[in-house]
Amino acid sequence: MKAIVLTGCPHAVLVDVSHDVPHFDISAGAFMLFAGTRHFPGGTVHLGVVDPGVGSSRRRLALKAGGRYYVGPDNGLFGIVIDEVGLEQVVELAARPEGAPTFEGRDVFAPAAAALASGVPLDSLGHRTDPPRMLDNSSPRILWVDGFGNLVTNLKPPVRPMRIHSHYITAAAKTYWDAKPNEPFVYVGSMGYLEIAVREQRADRMLGARAGMLIELI
Amino acid sequence: MKAIVLTGCPHAVLVDVSHDVPHFDISAGAFMLFAGTRHFPGGTVHLGVVDPGVGSSRRRLALKAGGRYYVGPDNGLFGIVIDEVGLEQVVELAARPEGAPTFEGRDVFAPAAAALASGVPLDSLGHRTDPPRMLDNSSPRILWVDGFGNLVTNLKPPVRPMRIHSHYITAAAKTYWDAKPNEPFVYVGSMGYLEIAVREQRADRMLGARAGMLIELI
Amino acid sequence: MKAIVLTGCPHAVLVDVSHDVPHFDISAGAFMLFAGTRHFPGGTVHLGVVDPGVGSSRRRLALKAGGRYYVGPDNGLFGIVIDEVGLEQVVELAARPEGAPTFEGRDVFAPAAAALASGVPLDSLGHRTDPPRMLDNSSPRILWVDGFGNLVTNLKPPVRPMRIHSHYITAAAKTYWDAKPNEPFVYVGSMGYLEIAVREQRADRMLGARAGMLIELI
């Protein structure tokens, strides 16, 4: 995919935002596509592929949201970005019959990303189409487990007590340093969502929690 | 290695093609050096080090193949690239007696890659030498296990039934989406080789397969 | 963090030196910050965050050492760099009250790194302050376990025999190739420290060794 992008746009600056999205986990991908891209400058092109339906009839999309471009499959992956910053414009990309049917990241999405990065207008990449599919994001749940085992929920402030399995999480803190050892606490994370952590420990292990798991508000 | 490349060629665009080659697995490295580089533009310089023999008398090479440059140890690592795109020219690099004998990637190969990326002609980096060592690639085998557990074989189309351990793999599909759950299938992968996968599962775990393992054609 | 750096310095060349520092292991981070940066050209800006004390009163620093810039928390992370190349100048960065208190890497250190990379003078980023906190690095110990399981110690040449648990390591070699199979050996590693390895095996597993462990000179 990077080779195709650099072929189409030799001066592109490539940044790997994350390779830690669990396989086939579209909600986690949608979270990372929002959280990992929101600080990039306007006009940046973001290519995201979490694509269990590659080869099915799901649409291939390129869109503009929050002043940035996003390219990928229409399976809910753009849901959180659009929820957070609003959709400006979306086009449907054509399939590439000569491409490999199992690797549209390389054969469909990367060429579109290269074109956008080179200044090709979004409108010229495909025909206007209906808004992307959204996620069902209504129940409180864990969107993401970060590299330290901290749990990112889909809840916004204010901080509230929660339950995961039989664990009541009632403490709150502003930083890890403020928290007590061994006691899980809720805080407003750096991405604007409520998170659950344990100081210098992995909250996912202590609480038996994984991305996708529902949580209960008390 | 990147520091040395950027010192010699400050405007180099660096791409990490793969860090997933199993340690000391030259065949897997040879596969990735082909599969991961073939879409890069002509003139790109590819530096590959899978080098269990560092410190032995194996040659240090820089070569041109398929319009791109390759730099690394002469242990078979260039075998699949040369098989696929043909060898244009090869030179032997000198050792650097002042360098660390355990890290020729940094002390021999990175400076050569930087020189090529800066436009220094291949011929001026060393003396012409015999073609690189090739791999014994004649038996059907698994070259690579990708991040999803899909098995890349060294076989080209057409799709054929195979056996791994006691598992007969007789189904075929064009995409993961076309395949039946729980049934391993053969398909032409995005790199032009036959691959074995199981839809939304890891074929390596289901079949007990690893890179390097021989497979049987039925 | 990369988004913030590219926003402040759009033409920055970004290199991920390492993501393998064990969580909260400041000594390992200090080692990597030295070993992984010393070949970069003068003027390069290195941003390092191993920061169990985020949210505490530890200072936020930007400094110049060995002709390069370093930005990060004042917890010993710069200790080996300063030991090896000497401190030229150090300033204390201000907190960003509007930033997330758990992610100063993004909200304090990345903007400072972008400014330095754009040519802003170090002196204008904060007020001069006392030298950074150093590490207690006096006992022989393992600083780092590399991806091959080789053990990097904090000892400089000459090569000497050592003990780890009940294992006496008395063999020496110049390269892995010179060593005998199954026999751990000591050598001068590519970063100038004594290392312990076993040819084509993982010394960490064979010897039961981890980063931070003390070793005994015989």
XYZ file of C-alpha atoms in Angstrom:
654
model
C 0.000 0.000 0.000
C 2.821 2.418 0.802
C 4.543 1.577 -2.468
C 1.356 2.438 -4.371
C 0.925 5.694 -2.452
C 4.541 6.719 -3.113
C 4.236 5.758 -6.777
C 1.248 8.068 -7.127
C 2.527 10.795 -4.796
C 6.333 10.581 -4.458
C 6.580 13.314 -1.817
C 3.883 11.931 0.489
C 4.841 11.875 4.175
C 3.682 8.478 5.469
C 2.632 7.977 9.087
C 1.505 4.626 10.491
C -1.197 5.704 12.923
C -1.818 2.225 14.330
C -1.354 -1.435 13.539
C -2.991 -2.475 16.804
C -6.621 -2.597 15.735
C -7.735 -6.162 16.537
C -8.483 -8.134 13.372
C -12.045 -7.639 12.078
C -12.939 -5.227 14.947
C -14.649 -2.413 13.045
C -15.596 -0.442 16.192
C -12.004 -0.384 17.387
C -10.925 0.661 13.902
C -13.555 3.415 13.863
C -12.282 4.656 17.196
C -8.653 4.710 16.082
C -9.564 6.372 12.781
C -11.046 9.212 14.803
C -8.692 9.377 17.780
C -5.521 8.828 15.803
C -6.217 11.330 13.046
C -7.883 14.315 14.681
C -4.652 16.241 15.315
C -3.361 16.010 11.734
C -3.436 19.181 9.644
C -6.369 19.923 7.346
C -6.059 18.211 3.982
C -4.311 15.135 5.376
C -5.408 11.893 3.715
C -6.176 8.954 6.046
C -6.366 5.442 4.660
C -8.039 2.870 6.920
C -8.719 -0.784 6.196
C -10.554 -3.038 8.629
C -12.346 -5.095 6.092
C -13.832 -8.478 6.944
C -16.215 -7.966 3.994
C -13.555 -7.603 1.290
C -15.020 -9.264 -1.782
C -18.639 -8.610 -0.706
C -20.831 -5.872 -2.162
C -20.021 -3.241 0.484
C -19.164 0.093 -1.104
C -15.656 1.532 -1.441
C -15.632 5.133 -0.219
C -13.561 8.291 -0.180
C -14.894 11.160 1.888
C -14.117 14.494 3.475
C -14.854 15.124 7.152
C -13.488 17.793 9.463
C -11.296 19.141 6.674
C -9.455 15.834 6.250
C -9.869 12.988 3.757
C -10.683 9.371 4.599
C -10.562 6.352 2.291
C -11.756 2.806 3.022
C -14.588 0.279 3.028
C -18.194 1.189 3.916
C -18.742 -1.012 6.933
C -19.029 1.457 9.814
C -15.330 2.299 9.919
C -16.064 6.006 9.386
C -18.853 6.105 11.978
C -17.026 7.765 14.848
C -15.211 10.276 12.655
C -18.556 11.383 11.177
C -20.248 11.442 14.587
C -17.484 13.641 15.945
C -16.694 16.034 13.114
C -19.535 15.724 10.587
C -19.531 14.547 6.962
C -18.738 17.066 4.230
C -18.781 14.963 1.073
C -18.544 11.310 0.050
C -17.961 9.502 -3.246
C -18.053 5.840 -4.190
C -14.879 4.425 -5.708
C -15.080 1.949 -8.571
C -13.845 -1.629 -8.166
C -10.677 -2.553 -10.053
C -11.538 -5.746 -11.886
C -7.865 -6.299 -12.709
C -6.883 -5.990 -9.012
C -6.568 -8.776 -6.467
C -10.029 -9.364 -4.980
C -8.523 -9.929 -1.532
C -6.432 -6.784 -1.277
C -8.465 -3.710 -2.129
C -6.317 -1.754 0.345
C -3.565 -1.933 -2.241
C -5.558 -1.997 -5.446
C -8.459 0.399 -4.767
C -7.897 2.443 -1.618
C -4.163 3.232 -1.904
C -4.450 4.656 -5.450
C -7.356 6.835 -4.307
C -5.375 8.050 -1.294
C -2.393 8.841 -3.530
C -4.621 10.807 -5.887
C -6.100 12.871 -3.037
C -2.639 13.490 -1.584
C -1.538 14.717 -5.014
C -4.339 17.269 -5.104
C -6.860 15.430 -7.293
C -10.355 16.680 -6.284
C -12.517 14.218 -4.347
C -15.330 14.635 -6.859
C -13.231 13.306 -9.688
C -12.524 9.990 -7.924
C -16.084 8.641 -8.123
C -19.755 9.560 -8.127
C -21.517 11.150 -5.179
C -23.216 8.588 -3.002
C -25.267 8.194 0.182
C -23.627 8.763 3.578
C -21.541 5.903 4.969
C -22.919 3.208 7.194
C -22.805 4.145 10.871
C -22.049 2.016 13.939
C -24.511 1.090 16.648
C -22.689 2.962 19.350
C -25.577 3.453 21.806
C -24.677 1.073 24.672
C -21.807 1.883 27.042
C -18.854 -0.207 25.979
C -15.104 -0.502 25.719
C -13.916 0.817 22.364
C -10.201 0.298 22.734
C -7.546 -1.182 24.996
C -4.338 0.809 24.694
C -0.794 -0.503 24.920
C -0.730 -0.018 28.690
C -3.976 -1.956 29.225
C -6.020 1.203 29.842
C -9.657 0.888 28.735
C -11.144 3.580 26.500
C -14.955 3.655 26.688
C -17.429 5.255 24.278
C -18.626 7.583 27.078
C -17.993 11.300 27.253
C -17.501 13.298 30.484
C -18.615 13.765 33.214
C -16.781 10.997 35.068
C -19.217 8.402 36.410
C -18.940 5.169 38.409
C -19.113 1.972 36.337
C -19.153 -1.775 36.702
C -17.192 -4.365 34.694
C -17.973 -7.969 35.605
C -18.122 -7.858 39.414
C -15.737 -4.894 39.719
C -17.180 -1.548 40.839
C -15.043 1.326 39.599
C -15.920 4.295 41.756
C -12.609 6.138 42.157
C -11.745 9.091 39.948
C -8.415 10.799 39.234
C -6.955 13.360 36.900
C -3.676 11.552 36.256
C -2.182 8.133 36.914
C 0.022 9.773 39.487
C -3.026 10.962 41.488
C -4.473 7.466 41.680
C -3.985 4.872 44.404
C -2.076 1.706 43.569
C -4.254 -1.339 42.828
C -7.456 0.690 42.624
C -9.080 1.062 39.185
C -10.188 4.628 38.486
C -12.103 6.581 35.863
C -10.663 9.674 34.180
C -11.106 11.816 31.105
C -8.576 10.414 28.661
C -6.446 12.354 26.220
C -8.927 11.604 23.413
C -11.915 13.117 25.203
C -13.552 9.841 26.276
C -13.832 8.331 29.739
C -11.114 5.765 30.380
C -10.465 3.217 33.103
C -6.932 2.568 34.354
C -4.948 1.185 37.261
C -1.739 2.962 38.187
C 1.300 1.159 36.702
C -0.817 -1.927 36.083
C -2.897 -3.255 33.205
C -6.570 -2.540 33.847
C -7.564 -5.004 31.112
C -5.958 -7.886 33.016
C -7.073 -6.813 36.474
C -10.685 -6.398 35.339
C -10.835 -9.119 32.686
C -11.828 -6.565 30.050
C -11.510 -6.551 26.274
C -12.424 -4.205 23.417
C -16.067 -4.630 22.490
C -17.223 -5.557 25.990
C -20.335 -3.832 27.352
C -20.016 -1.962 30.657
C -22.651 -0.985 33.168
C -23.205 2.504 34.552
C -24.063 2.466 38.239
C 20.505 1.870 10.107
C 17.992 4.646 9.431
C 20.299 7.207 11.035
C 23.097 6.130 8.692
C 20.810 6.257 5.654
C 19.581 9.747 6.574
C 23.125 10.932 7.261
C 24.160 9.839 3.759
C 20.912 10.841 2.053
C 19.019 13.433 4.131
C 15.949 13.490 1.891
C 15.459 9.722 1.723
C 11.863 8.580 2.255
C 12.081 5.595 4.598
C 9.521 2.774 4.495
C 9.610 -0.211 6.844
C 8.393 -2.988 4.554
C 8.300 -5.665 7.230
C 9.673 -6.514 10.645
C 7.807 -9.820 10.712
C 10.330 -12.072 9.001
C 11.005 -14.846 11.530
C 14.550 -14.684 12.847
C 17.094 -16.495 10.648
C 14.390 -17.555 8.106
C 16.079 -16.667 4.824
C 13.282 -18.077 2.636
C 10.673 -15.954 4.376
C 12.981 -12.959 4.015
C 13.471 -13.708 0.328
C 9.723 -13.873 -0.130
C 9.108 -10.565 1.644
C 11.957 -8.903 -0.233
C 10.143 -9.773 -3.439
C 6.510 -9.412 -2.403
C 6.988 -6.288 -0.335
C 9.069 -4.350 -2.843
C 7.630 -5.118 -6.261
C 5.223 -2.165 -6.314
C 7.822 0.473 -5.449
C 8.884 2.864 -8.215
C 11.957 2.113 -10.338
C 15.163 3.272 -8.687
C 13.950 2.558 -5.158
C 16.671 1.132 -2.900
C 15.723 -1.881 -0.757
C 17.870 -2.874 2.192
C 17.256 -6.359 3.583
C 19.073 -8.102 6.394
C 18.303 -11.669 7.430
C 21.783 -12.639 8.321
C 22.516 -15.647 10.525
C 25.968 -15.743 8.894
C 27.090 -12.243 9.905
C 30.787 -12.545 10.608
C 31.254 -15.497 8.237
C 32.788 -15.247 4.791
C 29.494 -14.796 2.893
C 29.685 -11.929 0.429
C 28.115 -8.505 0.949
C 26.160 -7.525 -2.157
C 24.457 -4.603 -3.855
C 22.534 -5.383 -7.014
C 20.005 -4.123 -9.511
C 16.966 -6.234 -10.424
C 13.707 -5.195 -12.050
C 14.858 -1.583 -12.138
C 15.260 -1.434 -8.335
C 18.295 -1.745 -6.090
C 18.814 -4.355 -3.380
C 21.506 -4.436 -0.695
C 22.239 -7.236 1.781
C 24.090 -10.470 2.548
C 24.661 -13.220 -0.048
C 22.803 -16.087 1.574
C 19.828 -16.646 -0.712
C 17.921 -13.559 0.414
C 17.791 -12.228 -3.158
C 16.723 -15.584 -4.630
C 13.031 -14.905 -5.178
C 13.548 -11.357 -6.446
C 15.992 -12.645 -9.071
C 13.746 -15.594 -9.979
C 10.833 -13.232 -10.510
C 12.368 -10.184 -12.173
C 15.865 -11.191 -13.306
C 19.283 -9.902 -12.289
C 20.704 -6.845 -14.052
C 23.979 -6.237 -12.254
C 25.669 -7.148 -8.978
C 28.720 -5.860 -7.094
C 30.482 -7.054 -3.978
C 30.782 -4.536 -1.147
C 33.950 -4.361 0.909
C 33.934 -5.178 4.615
C 34.475 -2.285 6.995
C 37.192 -3.431 9.352
C 36.467 -0.499 11.672
C 32.760 -1.435 11.889
C 31.113 -3.677 14.450
C 31.442 -7.268 13.201
C 27.922 -8.094 14.447
C 26.041 -5.275 12.769
C 26.905 -5.048 9.090
C 23.357 -3.814 8.488
C 24.458 -0.546 10.000
C 28.127 -0.472 9.070
C 28.191 -1.942 5.545
C 24.701 -2.187 4.048
C 23.149 1.104 5.243
C 26.003 3.266 3.871
C 25.723 1.465 0.515
C 21.947 1.991 0.453
C 22.409 5.681 1.267
C 24.930 6.030 -1.542
C 22.597 4.400 -4.084
C 19.679 6.541 -2.883
C 21.873 9.618 -3.391
C 22.544 8.674 -6.998
C 25.982 7.063 -6.671
C 26.305 4.483 -9.499
C 26.163 0.827 -8.462
C 29.466 0.147 -10.220
C 31.345 2.550 -7.998
C 30.315 0.757 -4.788
C 32.349 -2.399 -5.413
C 33.707 -4.757 -8.028
C 31.516 -6.843 -10.318
C 30.994 -10.324 -8.955
C 29.212 -13.608 -9.641
C 25.430 -13.813 -9.322
C 24.017 -14.195 -5.810
C 23.343 -17.502 -4.181
C 19.862 -18.840 -4.939
C 17.407 -20.737 -2.728
C 16.336 -24.322 -3.161
C 12.747 -23.486 -3.865
C 11.732 -26.647 -5.751
C 9.454 -28.443 -3.256
C 5.966 -27.119 -2.523
C 6.131 -25.290 0.756
C 4.806 -22.467 2.901
C 6.886 -19.342 2.355
C 5.111 -16.959 4.661
C 2.357 -16.730 7.262
C 0.741 -13.311 7.146
C -0.676 -11.332 10.060
C -4.080 -12.939 9.653
C -2.669 -16.476 9.709
C -3.096 -16.945 5.951
C -0.504 -19.261 4.399
C 1.430 -18.092 1.340
C 2.887 -21.001 -0.636
C 5.653 -20.981 -3.239
C 3.176 -22.254 -5.861
C 1.831 -20.255 -8.764
C -1.680 -20.624 -10.266
C -3.688 -22.597 -11.238
C -5.421 -23.334 -7.927
C -4.894 -26.957 -6.899
C -5.948 -29.150 -3.971
C -3.304 -29.675 -1.280
C -2.686 -31.506 1.956
C -1.132 -30.167 5.168
C -0.707 -32.775 7.896
C -3.986 -34.714 7.699
C -6.003 -31.787 6.348
C -7.182 -31.961 2.732
C -7.722 -28.497 1.312
C -9.932 -28.923 -1.723
C -12.173 -25.832 -1.651
C -11.349 -22.815 -3.773
C -12.582 -19.230 -3.581
C -11.810 -15.848 -5.075
C -12.209 -13.856 -1.843
C -12.584 -14.540 1.866
C -16.185 -13.459 1.522
C -16.901 -16.205 -1.041
C -15.577 -18.919 1.256
C -17.521 -21.039 3.733
C -16.843 -20.564 7.450
C -14.515 -23.179 8.982
C -13.445 -24.579 5.624
C -9.861 -23.937 4.511
C -9.644 -22.868 0.879
C -7.025 -22.154 -1.785
C -6.947 -18.891 -3.732
C -4.594 -16.759 -5.782
C -3.231 -14.261 -3.294
C -2.495 -10.624 -3.887
C 1.202 -11.402 -4.479
C 0.554 -13.878 -7.284
C 1.126 -17.063 -5.278
C -1.391 -19.654 -4.122
C -2.489 -19.043 -0.551
C -4.505 -21.012 1.986
C -6.956 -19.254 4.300
C -9.999 -19.827 6.476
C -12.625 -17.094 6.543
C -12.214 -14.866 9.631
C -10.000 -17.495 11.240
C -6.286 -18.214 11.357
C -5.419 -20.981 8.909
C -2.018 -21.436 10.553
C -3.651 -22.431 13.848
C -6.439 -24.515 12.346
C -3.988 -26.482 10.178
C -0.958 -26.482 12.462
C 1.122 -24.804 9.762
C 4.272 -22.690 9.913
C 6.566 -20.921 7.455
C 9.050 -23.396 5.986
C 6.738 -26.415 6.204
C 6.458 -28.664 3.161
C 2.996 -29.243 1.679
C 1.701 -32.047 -0.489
C -0.104 -31.620 -3.788
C -2.944 -34.091 -4.197
C 2.384 13.021 18.740
C 3.383 12.686 15.084
C 0.363 14.737 14.024
C 1.449 17.521 16.365
C 5.037 17.402 15.117
C 3.911 17.522 11.470
C 1.488 20.360 12.212
C 4.346 22.410 13.691
C 7.001 21.238 11.206
C 5.374 19.933 8.004
C 8.624 18.771 6.429
C 9.915 16.844 9.438
C 11.312 13.394 8.628
C 9.904 11.087 11.310
C 11.788 7.991 12.461
C 10.457 5.585 15.095
C 13.653 4.605 16.881
C 12.029 2.022 19.145
C 8.685 1.005 20.569
C 10.257 -1.866 22.483
C 11.205 -0.106 25.708
C 9.394 -2.074 28.434
C 6.667 -0.001 30.068
C 7.929 2.217 32.910
C 11.553 0.992 32.480
C 13.456 4.282 32.566
C 16.906 2.643 32.401
C 16.006 0.763 29.251
C 14.585 3.968 27.817
C 17.762 5.850 28.722
C 19.823 3.192 26.994
C 17.732 3.285 23.821
C 17.717 7.083 23.800
C 21.508 6.927 23.654
C 22.096 3.857 21.521
C 19.316 4.542 19.053
C 20.113 8.200 18.431
C 23.889 8.495 18.388
C 24.253 7.987 14.616
C 21.735 10.668 13.633
C 23.104 13.891 12.133
C 23.782 16.925 14.314
C 20.672 19.005 14.907
C 18.310 16.034 14.916
C 15.522 16.318 17.499
C 14.818 13.228 19.621
C 11.572 12.938 21.539
C 11.502 10.264 24.241
C 8.687 9.471 26.661
C 9.000 6.819 29.364
C 6.979 8.576 31.958
C 5.498 6.720 34.918
C 5.439 10.072 36.744
C 3.207 11.929 34.276
C 1.056 14.237 36.394
C 3.655 14.476 39.194
C 5.931 17.460 39.735
C 8.884 16.108 37.711
C 10.233 18.729 35.312
C 9.622 18.790 31.566
C 12.918 19.297 29.745
C 14.411 20.135 26.380
C 18.163 19.923 26.088
C 21.127 19.805 23.745
C 23.748 17.076 24.060
C 26.321 15.895 21.533
C 25.000 18.373 18.979
C 21.499 16.847 19.034
C 18.304 17.863 20.827
C 16.363 15.762 23.330
C 12.895 16.418 24.732
C 11.111 14.527 27.523
C 10.459 14.124 31.243
C 13.140 14.629 33.905
C 13.230 11.197 35.462
C 16.645 9.851 34.459
C 15.728 9.210 30.833
C 18.566 11.456 29.624
C 21.129 9.940 31.995
C 23.029 7.729 29.569
C 23.033 10.291 26.759
C 24.579 12.870 29.110
C 27.050 10.349 30.541
C 28.185 9.463 27.039
C 28.227 12.754 25.175
C 27.959 15.520 27.811
C 25.269 18.144 28.401
C 25.434 21.403 26.470
C 22.302 23.243 27.575
C 18.948 22.473 29.204
C 15.684 24.396 29.600
C 12.520 23.648 31.520
C 9.319 23.558 29.468
C 6.109 24.995 30.890
C 3.111 22.758 31.589
C 0.099 23.246 29.332
C -2.843 23.634 31.697
C -5.282 23.202 28.802
C -3.617 19.908 27.756
C -4.598 16.398 28.841
C -2.786 15.703 32.140
C -2.147 12.086 31.085
C -0.557 12.751 27.702
C 2.209 15.330 27.940
C 3.972 13.495 25.093
C 1.367 14.991 22.806
C 0.582 18.242 24.584
C 3.971 19.409 25.900
C 6.836 17.424 24.375
C 5.654 17.109 20.751
C 5.090 20.877 20.308
C 8.560 21.555 21.743
C 10.117 18.984 19.395
C 8.301 20.526 16.422
C 9.564 23.969 17.383
C 13.173 22.759 17.635
C 12.874 20.923 14.322
C 11.604 24.161 12.761
C 14.677 26.050 13.924
C 13.304 27.753 17.042
C 16.263 28.276 19.450
C 16.322 26.072 22.537
C 16.597 29.111 24.786
C 13.268 30.469 23.636
C 11.370 27.315 24.678
C 11.791 27.805 28.425
C 14.077 29.076 31.157
C 17.528 27.658 31.878
C 17.415 25.076 34.623
C 19.592 22.663 36.582
C 21.000 19.566 34.864
C 18.656 16.587 34.450
C 18.338 13.825 36.982
C 20.831 11.017 36.398
C 20.464 7.245 36.798
C 22.173 5.090 39.366
C 24.157 3.097 36.843
C 26.986 1.885 39.070
C 26.249 -1.858 39.456
C 26.802 -4.254 36.545
C 23.410 -4.963 35.034
C 21.429 -5.768 31.933
C 20.243 -2.572 30.264
C 18.421 -4.017 27.302
C 17.294 -7.274 25.720
C 17.231 -6.929 21.950
C 14.800 -8.563 19.541
C 17.032 -11.629 19.232
C 17.248 -12.145 22.977
C 20.821 -10.805 23.175
C 21.618 -9.096 26.492
C 23.168 -5.634 26.467
C 24.970 -4.821 29.710
C 26.032 -1.438 31.088
C 29.686 -2.566 30.953
C 32.319 -1.251 28.565
C 35.209 -3.301 27.118
C 37.386 -5.189 27.818
C 35.449 -8.461 27.585
C 35.238 -10.157 30.981
C 33.676 -13.352 32.348
C 30.327 -12.926 34.109
C 27.720 -14.880 35.983
C 23.927 -14.723 35.603
C 22.024 -16.912 38.082
C 24.084 -20.112 38.103
C 25.398 -19.677 34.560
C 29.092 -18.831 34.139
C 29.699 -17.020 30.859
C 33.371 -17.378 30.142
C 33.515 -17.725 26.360
C 34.263 -14.729 24.163
C 33.743 -14.180 20.444
C 33.862 -11.389 17.906
C 30.753 -12.431 15.979
C 27.866 -14.848 16.394
C 29.448 -16.896 13.649
C 32.654 -17.379 15.664
C 30.750 -18.713 18.664
C 29.962 -22.335 19.502
C 26.320 -23.465 19.422
C 24.630 -23.603 22.837
C 27.433 -21.756 24.585
C 26.716 -18.220 25.845
C 29.506 -15.783 25.048
C 30.516 -12.202 25.736
C 31.367 -9.739 22.968
C 31.621 -6.030 22.310
C 28.254 -5.155 20.834
C 27.562 -2.716 18.057
C 26.681 0.008 20.583
C 30.001 -0.171 22.396
C 28.811 -2.111 25.451
C 29.508 -5.695 26.416
C 26.733 -8.039 25.333
C 25.895 -11.676 26.006
C 24.492 -13.892 23.259
C 24.041 -17.492 22.217
C 24.451 -18.319 18.549
C 21.059 -18.566 16.826
C 19.329 -18.851 20.195
C 17.799 -16.427 22.666
C 20.238 -15.768 25.502
C 17.455 -14.224 27.604
C 15.553 -17.526 27.625
C 18.578 -19.781 28.042
C 19.880 -17.735 30.970
C 16.590 -16.591 32.483
C 17.638 -12.960 32.082
C 15.627 -9.760 31.840
C 16.348 -6.044 31.476
C 17.155 -4.516 34.856
C 18.698 -7.685 36.286
C 22.023 -7.378 38.119
C 24.943 -9.496 36.898
C 28.079 -10.619 38.664
C 31.607 -10.148 37.389
C 33.792 -13.153 38.101
